[in-house]
PDB file of C-alpha atoms and ligand atoms in Angstrom:
ATOM      1  CA  UNK A 171      15.526  -6.778  22.129  1.00  0.00           C
ATOM      2  CA  UNK A 172      14.421  -3.536  20.697  1.00  0.00           C
ATOM      3  CA  UNK A 173      11.735  -3.851  18.069  1.00  0.00           C
ATOM      4  CA  UNK A 174      12.865  -2.556  14.722  1.00  0.00           C
ATOM      5  CA  UNK A 175      10.902   0.306  13.434  1.00  0.00           C
ATOM      6  CA  UNK A 176       8.635  -0.463  10.348  1.00  0.00           C
ATOM      7  CA  UNK A 177       8.522   1.840   7.384  1.00  0.00           C
ATOM      8  CA  UNK A 178       5.054   2.294   5.982  1.00  0.00           C
ATOM      9  CA  UNK A 179       5.097   3.928   2.633  1.00  0.00           C
ATOM     10  CA  UNK A 180       1.989   5.401   0.948  1.00  0.00           C
ATOM     11  CA  UNK A 181       2.226   5.649  -2.830  1.00  0.00           C
ATOM     12  CA  UNK A 182      -0.531   7.836  -3.967  1.00  0.00           C
ATOM     13  CA  UNK A 183       0.187   7.559  -7.598  1.00  0.00           C
ATOM     14  CA  UNK A 184      -1.771  10.203  -9.604  1.00  0.00           C
ATOM     15  CA  UNK A 185      -4.163  11.030  -6.855  1.00  0.00           C
ATOM     16  CA  UNK A 186      -5.928  13.019  -5.541  1.00  0.00           C
ATOM     17  CA  UNK A 187      -6.969  15.687  -7.960  1.00  0.00           C
ATOM     18  CA  UNK A 188      -6.899  18.622  -5.622  1.00  0.00           C
ATOM     19  CA  UNK A 189      -4.584  19.900  -3.001  1.00  0.00           C
ATOM     20  CA  UNK A 190      -7.380  20.299  -0.248  1.00  0.00           C
ATOM     21  CA  UNK A 191      -8.036  16.598  -0.486  1.00  0.00           C
ATOM     22  CA  UNK A 192      -4.334  15.916  -0.379  1.00  0.00           C
ATOM     23  CA  UNK A 193      -4.015  18.063   2.884  1.00  0.00           C
ATOM     24  CA  UNK A 194      -7.032  16.179   4.403  1.00  0.00           C
ATOM     25  CA  UNK A 195      -5.648  12.721   3.613  1.00  0.00           C
ATOM     26  CA  UNK A 196      -2.164  13.819   5.101  1.00  0.00           C
ATOM     27  CA  UNK A 197      -3.536  15.157   8.238  1.00  0.00           C
ATOM     28  CA  UNK A 198      -5.867  12.066   8.750  1.00  0.00           C
ATOM     29  CA  UNK A 199      -2.923   9.871   8.444  1.00  0.00           C
ATOM     30  CA  UNK A 200      -0.641  12.135  10.538  1.00  0.00           C
ATOM     31  CA  UNK A 201      -2.752  11.811  13.632  1.00  0.00           C
ATOM     32  CA  UNK A 202      -1.855   8.240  13.901  1.00  0.00           C
ATOM     33  CA  UNK A 203       1.571   8.080  12.572  1.00  0.00           C
ATOM     34  CA  UNK A 204       2.754  10.748  15.004  1.00  0.00           C
ATOM     35  CA  UNK A 205       1.514   8.393  17.873  1.00  0.00           C
ATOM     36  CA  UNK A 206       2.905   5.243  16.475  1.00  0.00           C
ATOM     37  CA  UNK A 207       5.592   3.590  18.585  1.00  0.00           C
ATOM     38  CA  UNK A 208       6.921   1.124  16.087  1.00  0.00           C
ATOM     39  CA  UNK A 209       6.465   2.629  12.668  1.00  0.00           C
ATOM     40  CA  UNK A 210       7.501   5.524  10.454  1.00  0.00           C
ATOM     41  CA  UNK A 211       5.246   6.751   7.668  1.00  0.00           C
ATOM     42  CA  UNK A 212       6.404   8.163   4.436  1.00  0.00           C
ATOM     43  CA  UNK A 213       3.716   9.633   2.091  1.00  0.00           C
ATOM     44  CA  UNK A 214       4.526   9.820  -1.638  1.00  0.00           C
ATOM     45  CA  UNK A 215       2.158  12.205  -3.288  1.00  0.00           C
ATOM     46  CA  UNK A 216       2.478  13.628  -6.959  1.00  0.00           C
ATOM     47  CA  UNK A 217       5.423  16.043  -6.990  1.00  0.00           C
ATOM     48  CA  UNK A 218       3.060  19.073  -7.068  1.00  0.00           C
ATOM     49  CA  UNK A 219       1.733  18.412  -3.537  1.00  0.00           C
ATOM     50  CA  UNK A 220       5.193  17.969  -1.855  1.00  0.00           C
ATOM     51  CA  UNK A 221       5.539  21.715  -1.042  1.00  0.00           C
ATOM     52  CA  UNK A 222       1.815  21.901  -0.057  1.00  0.00           C
ATOM     53  CA  UNK A 223       2.264  19.113   2.483  1.00  0.00           C
ATOM     54  CA  UNK A 224       5.800  20.071   3.715  1.00  0.00           C
ATOM     55  CA  UNK A 225       4.500  22.478   6.305  1.00  0.00           C
ATOM     56  CA  UNK A 226       2.185  19.932   7.673  1.00  0.00           C
ATOM     57  CA  UNK A 227       4.958  17.580   8.704  1.00  0.00           C
ATOM     58  CA  UNK A 228       5.267  17.255  12.397  1.00  0.00           C
ATOM     59  CA  UNK A 229       8.066  15.439  14.147  1.00  0.00           C
ATOM     60  CA  UNK A 230       9.953  12.444  12.825  1.00  0.00           C
ATOM     61  CA  UNK A 231       7.272   9.919  12.568  1.00  0.00           C
ATOM     62  CA  UNK A 232       5.933  11.192   9.115  1.00  0.00           C
ATOM     63  CA  UNK A 233       7.992  12.217   6.193  1.00  0.00           C
ATOM     64  CA  UNK A 234       7.510  12.833   2.417  1.00  0.00           C
ATOM     65  CA  UNK A 235       8.708  11.068  -0.460  1.00  0.00           C
ATOM     66  CA  UNK A 236       8.479  11.378  -4.222  1.00  0.00           C
ATOM     67  CA  UNK A 237       7.451   8.763  -6.684  1.00  0.00           C
ATOM     68  CA  UNK A 238      10.280   9.212  -9.197  1.00  0.00           C
ATOM     69  CA  UNK A 239      13.265  11.342  -9.848  1.00  0.00           C
ATOM     70  CA  UNK A 240      15.666  12.043 -12.793  1.00  0.00           C
ATOM     71  CA  UNK A 241      19.405  11.518 -12.668  1.00  0.00           C
ATOM     72  CA  UNK A 242      20.415  15.117 -13.482  1.00  0.00           C
ATOM     73  CA  UNK A 243      20.045  18.035 -11.329  1.00  0.00           C
ATOM     74  CA  UNK A 244      19.307  20.687 -13.958  1.00  0.00           C
ATOM     75  CA  UNK A 245      19.311  21.093 -17.601  1.00  0.00           C
ATOM     76  CA  UNK A 246      17.326  20.570 -20.877  1.00  0.00           C
ATOM     77  CA  UNK A 247      15.173  17.540 -19.610  1.00  0.00           C
ATOM     78  CA  UNK A 248      11.780  18.487 -20.275  1.00  0.00           C
ATOM     79  CA  UNK A 249       9.119  16.970 -17.853  1.00  0.00           C
ATOM     80  CA  UNK A 250      11.717  15.680 -15.514  1.00  0.00           C
ATOM     81  CA  UNK A 251      12.357  16.522 -11.865  1.00  0.00           C
ATOM     82  CA  UNK A 252      15.594  16.515 -10.102  1.00  0.00           C
ATOM     83  CA  UNK A 253      16.855  15.138  -6.790  1.00  0.00           C
ATOM     84  CA  UNK A 254      17.675  18.707  -5.516  1.00  0.00           C
ATOM     85  CA  UNK A 255      14.277  19.922  -6.567  1.00  0.00           C
ATOM     86  CA  UNK A 256      12.579  17.090  -4.548  1.00  0.00           C
ATOM     87  CA  UNK A 257      14.788  17.749  -1.636  1.00  0.00           C
ATOM     88  CA  UNK A 258      13.978  21.337  -1.547  1.00  0.00           C
ATOM     89  CA  UNK A 259      10.269  20.688  -1.915  1.00  0.00           C
ATOM     90  CA  UNK A 260      10.447  18.530   1.266  1.00  0.00           C
ATOM     91  CA  UNK A 261      11.076  15.032   0.137  1.00  0.00           C
ATOM     92  CA  UNK A 262      13.427  12.837   2.009  1.00  0.00           C
ATOM     93  CA  UNK A 263      12.739   9.621   0.254  1.00  0.00           C
ATOM     94  CA  UNK A 264      12.087   8.662  -3.397  1.00  0.00           C
ATOM     95  CA  UNK A 265      10.324   5.671  -4.889  1.00  0.00           C
ATOM     96  CA  UNK A 266      12.517   4.427  -7.922  1.00  0.00           C
ATOM     97  CA  UNK A 267      11.710   1.719 -10.401  1.00  0.00           C
ATOM     98  CA  UNK A 268       8.063   1.311  -9.626  1.00  0.00           C
ATOM     99  CA  UNK A 269       6.579  -1.314 -11.855  1.00  0.00           C
ATOM    100  CA  UNK A 270       4.188   1.267 -13.494  1.00  0.00           C
ATOM    101  CA  UNK A 271       7.248   3.359 -14.500  1.00  0.00           C
ATOM    102  CA  UNK A 272       9.120   0.296 -15.734  1.00  0.00           C
ATOM    103  CA  UNK A 273       6.023  -0.604 -17.802  1.00  0.00           C
ATOM    104  CA  UNK A 274       6.653   2.765 -19.542  1.00  0.00           C
ATOM    105  CA  UNK A 275      10.095   2.042 -20.558  1.00  0.00           C
ATOM    106  CA  UNK A 276      12.146   2.426 -17.458  1.00  0.00           C
ATOM    107  CA  UNK A 277      15.251   0.000 -17.415  1.00  0.00           C
ATOM    108  CA  UNK A 278      17.352  -1.331 -14.690  1.00  0.00           C
ATOM    109  CA  UNK A 279      20.115   1.020 -16.073  1.00  0.00           C
ATOM    110  CA  UNK A 280      17.940   4.030 -15.638  1.00  0.00           C
ATOM    111  CA  UNK A 281      16.911   2.915 -12.171  1.00  0.00           C
ATOM    112  CA  UNK A 282      20.520   2.600 -11.207  1.00  0.00           C
ATOM    113  CA  UNK A 283      21.327   6.082 -12.372  1.00  0.00           C
ATOM    114  CA  UNK A 284      18.213   7.586 -10.569  1.00  0.00           C
ATOM    115  CA  UNK A 285      19.305   5.675  -7.327  1.00  0.00           C
ATOM    116  CA  UNK A 286      22.905   7.064  -7.540  1.00  0.00           C
ATOM    117  CA  UNK A 287      21.503  10.571  -8.139  1.00  0.00           C
ATOM    118  CA  UNK A 288      18.987  10.418  -5.330  1.00  0.00           C
ATOM    119  CA  UNK A 289      21.734   9.216  -2.822  1.00  0.00           C
ATOM    120  CA  UNK A 290      24.127  11.986  -3.868  1.00  0.00           C
ATOM    121  CA  UNK A 291      21.419  14.487  -2.944  1.00  0.00           C
ATOM    122  CA  UNK A 292      20.841  12.853   0.419  1.00  0.00           C
ATOM    123  CA  UNK A 293      17.479  11.216  -0.442  1.00  0.00           C
ATOM    124  CA  UNK A 294      16.743   7.710   0.622  1.00  0.00           C
ATOM    125  CA  UNK A 295      15.985   5.423  -2.282  1.00  0.00           C
ATOM    126  CA  UNK A 296      13.092   2.955  -2.076  1.00  0.00           C
ATOM    127  CA  UNK A 297      13.987   0.681  -4.945  1.00  0.00           C
ATOM    128  CA  UNK A 298      11.040  -1.292  -6.448  1.00  0.00           C
ATOM    129  CA  UNK A 299      11.712  -4.914  -7.752  1.00  0.00           C
ATOM    130  CA  UNK A 300       9.349  -7.623  -8.489  1.00  0.00           C
ATOM    131  CA  UNK A 301       8.480 -10.350 -11.182  1.00  0.00           C
ATOM    132  CA  UNK A 302       5.592 -10.003 -13.634  1.00  0.00           C
ATOM    133  CA  UNK A 303       4.705 -13.732 -13.228  1.00  0.00           C
ATOM    134  CA  UNK A 304       5.846 -16.886 -11.556  1.00  0.00           C
ATOM    135  CA  UNK A 305       7.022 -20.022 -13.475  1.00  0.00           C
ATOM    136  CA  UNK A 306       7.436 -23.522 -12.061  1.00  0.00           C
ATOM    137  CA  UNK A 307      11.271 -23.539 -12.808  1.00  0.00           C
ATOM    138  CA  UNK A 308      11.976 -20.592 -10.639  1.00  0.00           C
ATOM    139  CA  UNK A 309      13.207 -18.343 -13.525  1.00  0.00           C
ATOM    140  CA  UNK A 310      11.527 -15.442 -11.809  1.00  0.00           C
ATOM    141  CA  UNK A 311      14.148 -15.632  -9.029  1.00  0.00           C
ATOM    142  CA  UNK A 312      16.880 -15.190 -11.640  1.00  0.00           C
ATOM    143  CA  UNK A 313      14.906 -12.211 -13.057  1.00  0.00           C
ATOM    144  CA  UNK A 314      14.537 -10.845  -9.498  1.00  0.00           C
ATOM    145  CA  UNK A 315      18.110 -11.300  -8.624  1.00  0.00           C
ATOM    146  CA  UNK A 316      19.274  -9.508 -11.887  1.00  0.00           C
ATOM    147  CA  UNK A 317      16.899  -6.665 -11.163  1.00  0.00           C
ATOM    148  CA  UNK A 318      18.511  -6.058  -7.806  1.00  0.00           C
ATOM    149  CA  UNK A 319      22.089  -6.450  -9.029  1.00  0.00           C
ATOM    150  CA  UNK A 320      21.589  -4.120 -11.880  1.00  0.00           C
ATOM    151  CA  UNK A 321      19.685  -1.518  -9.932  1.00  0.00           C
ATOM    152  CA  UNK A 322      22.380  -1.446  -7.286  1.00  0.00           C
ATOM    153  CA  UNK A 323      25.387  -1.641  -9.817  1.00  0.00           C
ATOM    154  CA  UNK A 324      28.455   0.125  -8.510  1.00  0.00           C
ATOM    155  CA  UNK A 325      26.817   1.464  -5.518  1.00  0.00           C
ATOM    156  CA  UNK A 326      29.039   1.376  -2.540  1.00  0.00           C
ATOM    157  CA  UNK A 327      28.425  -0.609   0.484  1.00  0.00           C
ATOM    158  CA  UNK A 328      28.384   2.561   2.655  1.00  0.00           C
ATOM    159  CA  UNK A 329      25.320   3.748   0.858  1.00  0.00           C
ATOM    160  CA  UNK A 330      23.197   0.836   1.641  1.00  0.00           C
ATOM    161  CA  UNK A 331      21.746   2.228   4.790  1.00  0.00           C
ATOM    162  CA  UNK A 332      19.953   4.860   2.509  1.00  0.00           C
ATOM    163  CA  UNK A 333      18.431   2.241   0.368  1.00  0.00           C
ATOM    164  CA  UNK A 334      15.306   0.228   0.918  1.00  0.00           C
ATOM    165  CA  UNK A 335      14.243  -2.627  -1.291  1.00  0.00           C
ATOM    166  CA  UNK A 336      10.557  -2.784  -2.068  1.00  0.00           C
ATOM    167  CA  UNK A 337       9.560  -6.301  -3.270  1.00  0.00           C
ATOM    168  CA  UNK A 338       6.403  -5.975  -5.119  1.00  0.00           C
ATOM    169  CA  UNK A 339       5.306  -8.807  -7.227  1.00  0.00           C
ATOM    170  CA  UNK A 340       3.505  -7.176 -10.173  1.00  0.00           C
ATOM    171  CA  UNK A 341       0.848  -9.843 -10.323  1.00  0.00           C
ATOM    172  CA  UNK A 342      -0.133  -8.844  -6.726  1.00  0.00           C
ATOM    173  CA  UNK A 343      -0.343  -5.085  -7.235  1.00  0.00           C
ATOM    174  CA  UNK A 344      -3.783  -3.618  -7.585  1.00  0.00           C
ATOM    175  CA  UNK A 345      -5.531  -6.875  -6.932  1.00  0.00           C
ATOM    176  CA  UNK A 346      -7.698  -8.387  -4.232  1.00  0.00           C
ATOM    177  CA  UNK A 347      -5.168 -10.545  -2.639  1.00  0.00           C
ATOM    178  CA  UNK A 348      -1.668 -10.092  -1.443  1.00  0.00           C
ATOM    179  CA  UNK A 349       1.148 -12.633  -1.427  1.00  0.00           C
ATOM    180  CA  UNK A 350       0.666 -14.569   1.716  1.00  0.00           C
ATOM    181  CA  UNK A 351       3.197 -14.219   4.755  1.00  0.00           C
ATOM    182  CA  UNK A 352       4.811 -17.601   4.496  1.00  0.00           C
ATOM    183  CA  UNK A 353       5.584 -17.350   0.620  1.00  0.00           C
ATOM    184  CA  UNK A 354       6.635 -13.751   1.330  1.00  0.00           C
ATOM    185  CA  UNK A 355       9.126 -14.861   4.044  1.00  0.00           C
ATOM    186  CA  UNK A 356      10.870 -16.948   1.198  1.00  0.00           C
ATOM    187  CA  UNK A 357      11.203 -13.663  -0.971  1.00  0.00           C
ATOM    188  CA  UNK A 358      12.445 -11.551   1.985  1.00  0.00           C
ATOM    189  CA  UNK A 359      15.277 -14.082   2.524  1.00  0.00           C
ATOM    190  CA  UNK A 360      15.831 -14.255  -1.139  1.00  0.00           C
ATOM    191  CA  UNK A 361      16.332 -10.453  -1.358  1.00  0.00           C
ATOM    192  CA  UNK A 362      18.698 -10.512   1.584  1.00  0.00           C
ATOM    193  CA  UNK A 363      20.666 -13.444   0.133  1.00  0.00           C
ATOM    194  CA  UNK A 364      21.205 -11.411  -3.148  1.00  0.00           C
ATOM    195  CA  UNK A 365      22.421  -8.449  -1.071  1.00  0.00           C
ATOM    196  CA  UNK A 366      24.573 -10.732   0.991  1.00  0.00           C
ATOM    197  CA  UNK A 367      26.197 -12.194  -2.258  1.00  0.00           C
ATOM    198  CA  UNK A 368      26.908  -8.703  -3.356  1.00  0.00           C
ATOM    199  CA  UNK A 369      27.974  -7.054  -0.189  1.00  0.00           C
ATOM    200  CA  UNK A 370      28.561  -9.588   2.480  1.00  0.00           C
ATOM    201  CA  UNK A 371      26.360 -11.320   5.023  1.00  0.00           C
ATOM    202  CA  UNK A 372      25.764  -8.402   7.374  1.00  0.00           C
ATOM    203  CA  UNK A 373      24.851  -6.036   4.538  1.00  0.00           C
ATOM    204  CA  UNK A 374      22.258  -8.567   3.456  1.00  0.00           C
ATOM    205  CA  UNK A 375      20.738  -8.986   6.979  1.00  0.00           C
ATOM    206  CA  UNK A 376      20.716  -5.324   7.522  1.00  0.00           C
ATOM    207  CA  UNK A 377      18.969  -4.389   4.391  1.00  0.00           C
ATOM    208  CA  UNK A 378      15.483  -3.197   4.811  1.00  0.00           C
ATOM    209  CA  UNK A 379      12.911  -5.043   2.642  1.00  0.00           C
ATOM    210  CA  UNK A 380       9.428  -3.733   2.147  1.00  0.00           C
ATOM    211  CA  UNK A 381       6.501  -5.585   0.613  1.00  0.00           C
ATOM    212  CA  UNK A 382       3.998  -4.048  -1.687  1.00  0.00           C
ATOM    213  CA  UNK A 383       0.910  -5.550  -3.476  1.00  0.00           C
ATOM    214  CA  UNK A 384      -2.674  -5.374  -2.299  1.00  0.00           C
ATOM    215  CA  UNK A 385      -1.932  -4.637   1.435  1.00  0.00           C
ATOM    216  CA  UNK A 386      -4.975  -4.106   3.502  1.00  0.00           C
ATOM    217  CA  UNK A 387      -5.789  -3.981   7.193  1.00  0.00           C
ATOM    218  CA  UNK A 388      -6.831  -7.603   6.909  1.00  0.00           C
ATOM    219  CA  UNK A 389      -3.567  -9.017   5.641  1.00  0.00           C
ATOM    220  CA  UNK A 390      -1.111  -6.606   7.494  1.00  0.00           C
ATOM    221  CA  UNK A 391      -0.401  -8.868  10.451  1.00  0.00           C
ATOM    222  CA  UNK A 392       0.244 -11.982   8.272  1.00  0.00           C
ATOM    223  CA  UNK A 393       2.570  -9.930   5.934  1.00  0.00           C
ATOM    224  CA  UNK A 394       4.516  -8.197   8.647  1.00  0.00           C
ATOM    225  CA  UNK A 395       4.655 -11.259  11.233  1.00  0.00           C
ATOM    226  CA  UNK A 396       5.016 -14.160   8.804  1.00  0.00           C
ATOM    227  CA  UNK A 397       6.623 -12.268   5.952  1.00  0.00           C
ATOM    228  CA  UNK A 398       9.294 -10.824   8.202  1.00  0.00           C
ATOM    229  CA  UNK A 399       9.481  -7.654   6.216  1.00  0.00           C
ATOM    230  CA  UNK A 400      10.674  -4.255   7.336  1.00  0.00           C
ATOM    231  CA  UNK A 401       7.522  -2.412   6.260  1.00  0.00           C
ATOM    232  CA  UNK A 402       4.962  -1.891   3.652  1.00  0.00           C
ATOM    233  CA  UNK A 403       4.593  -0.169   0.332  1.00  0.00           C
ATOM    234  CA  UNK A 404       0.867   0.708  -0.088  1.00  0.00           C
ATOM    235  CA  UNK A 405      -1.021   2.002  -3.003  1.00  0.00           C
ATOM    236  CA  UNK A 406      -4.766   2.232  -2.975  1.00  0.00           C
ATOM    237  CA  UNK A 407      -5.236   1.920   0.858  1.00  0.00           C
ATOM    238  CA  UNK A 408      -2.885   4.901   1.457  1.00  0.00           C
ATOM    239  CA  UNK A 409      -5.515   7.197  -0.076  1.00  0.00           C
ATOM    240  CA  UNK A 410      -8.060   6.132   2.562  1.00  0.00           C
ATOM    241  CA  UNK A 411      -6.837   7.686   5.832  1.00  0.00           C
ATOM    242  CA  UNK A 412      -8.986   5.218   7.922  1.00  0.00           C
ATOM    243  CA  UNK A 413      -7.586   2.070   6.446  1.00  0.00           C
ATOM    244  CA  UNK A 414      -4.153   3.411   6.335  1.00  0.00           C
ATOM    245  CA  UNK A 415      -4.253   4.467   9.913  1.00  0.00           C
ATOM    246  CA  UNK A 416      -5.643   1.121  10.912  1.00  0.00           C
ATOM    247  CA  UNK A 417      -2.563  -0.449   9.338  1.00  0.00           C
ATOM    248  CA  UNK A 418      -0.216   1.868  11.355  1.00  0.00           C
ATOM    249  CA  UNK A 419      -2.125   1.137  14.467  1.00  0.00           C
ATOM    250  CA  UNK A 420      -2.006  -2.660  13.779  1.00  0.00           C
ATOM    251  CA  UNK A 421       1.602  -2.669  13.433  1.00  0.00           C
ATOM    252  CA  UNK A 422       2.113  -1.267  17.036  1.00  0.00           C
ATOM    253  CA  UNK A 423       0.302  -4.476  18.187  1.00  0.00           C
ATOM    254  CA  UNK A 424       2.738  -6.852  16.859  1.00  0.00           C
TER     255      UNK A 424
HETATM  256  C1  PEP B 791       1.594  -0.302  -5.614  1.00  0.00           C
HETATM  257  O1  PEP B 791       1.324   0.286  -6.653  1.00  0.00           O
HETATM  258  O2  PEP B 791       2.839  -0.205  -5.419  1.00  0.00           O
HETATM  259  C2  PEP B 791       0.878  -1.019  -4.696  1.00  0.00           C
HETATM  260  C3  PEP B 791       1.306  -1.666  -3.889  1.00  0.00           C
HETATM  261  O3  PEP B 791      -0.555  -0.818  -5.009  1.00  0.00           O
HETATM  262  P1  PEP B 791      -1.791  -1.510  -4.197  1.00  0.00           P
HETATM  263  O4  PEP B 791      -1.300  -1.575  -2.703  1.00  0.00           O
HETATM  264  O5  PEP B 791      -2.884  -0.793  -4.556  1.00  0.00           O
HETATM  265  O6  PEP B 791      -1.695  -2.949  -4.634  1.00  0.00           O
END
């Protein structure tokens, strides 16, 4: 059986502060991602660096993504950036609904509008979902299910191949430890089950699910092998080309 390519997404957040450093990190990662057999890397820098990094893309193993998008393509929307602008600046992916944006007031309905607008422009949408905390009664599963359903509301089945769900338990983001692989596996299945209930079994099985939250070279193998995810969404370690490249290299050994 052919190994399925893993998607490794680096979310740079509000870093680095200058474009020379941005180029250095990108080139450092590119060296390894272009050689990788079983993964594709997507670097999501601040908007401003997209057009700086676009000329540095080589081949199909590395691409650019944005960290957010607005749902209109133009108009009186101060401070926003549109799908068409992102696409022209070199992005082919966009992270939507990251917990840090949700914490600033982004709702499922806004996420849904953004996903629809991104897809319309031909961008692939990486939709982030994840619970703030867990409870013994499993209410967090209802929360997660509602987040997925609302974010994908009225999105057609044929668009699902351009959607990737990033499961990021908020309590595991920016911490020392990630969710362990066997617990993650339950969540991978849960996300696929929600999609199956919405769109049918095959759609659920085909949905790409990423994990994000304190991924490092130390826990990569457990997360990918035992968690059975289709890739990773990486924050801090994506700014360190050495660690990030180690993660890419490790995935080839699995
Ligand atoms: C994130 O912010 O999406 C993230 C996963 O961050 P970190 O890898 O630093 O936990």
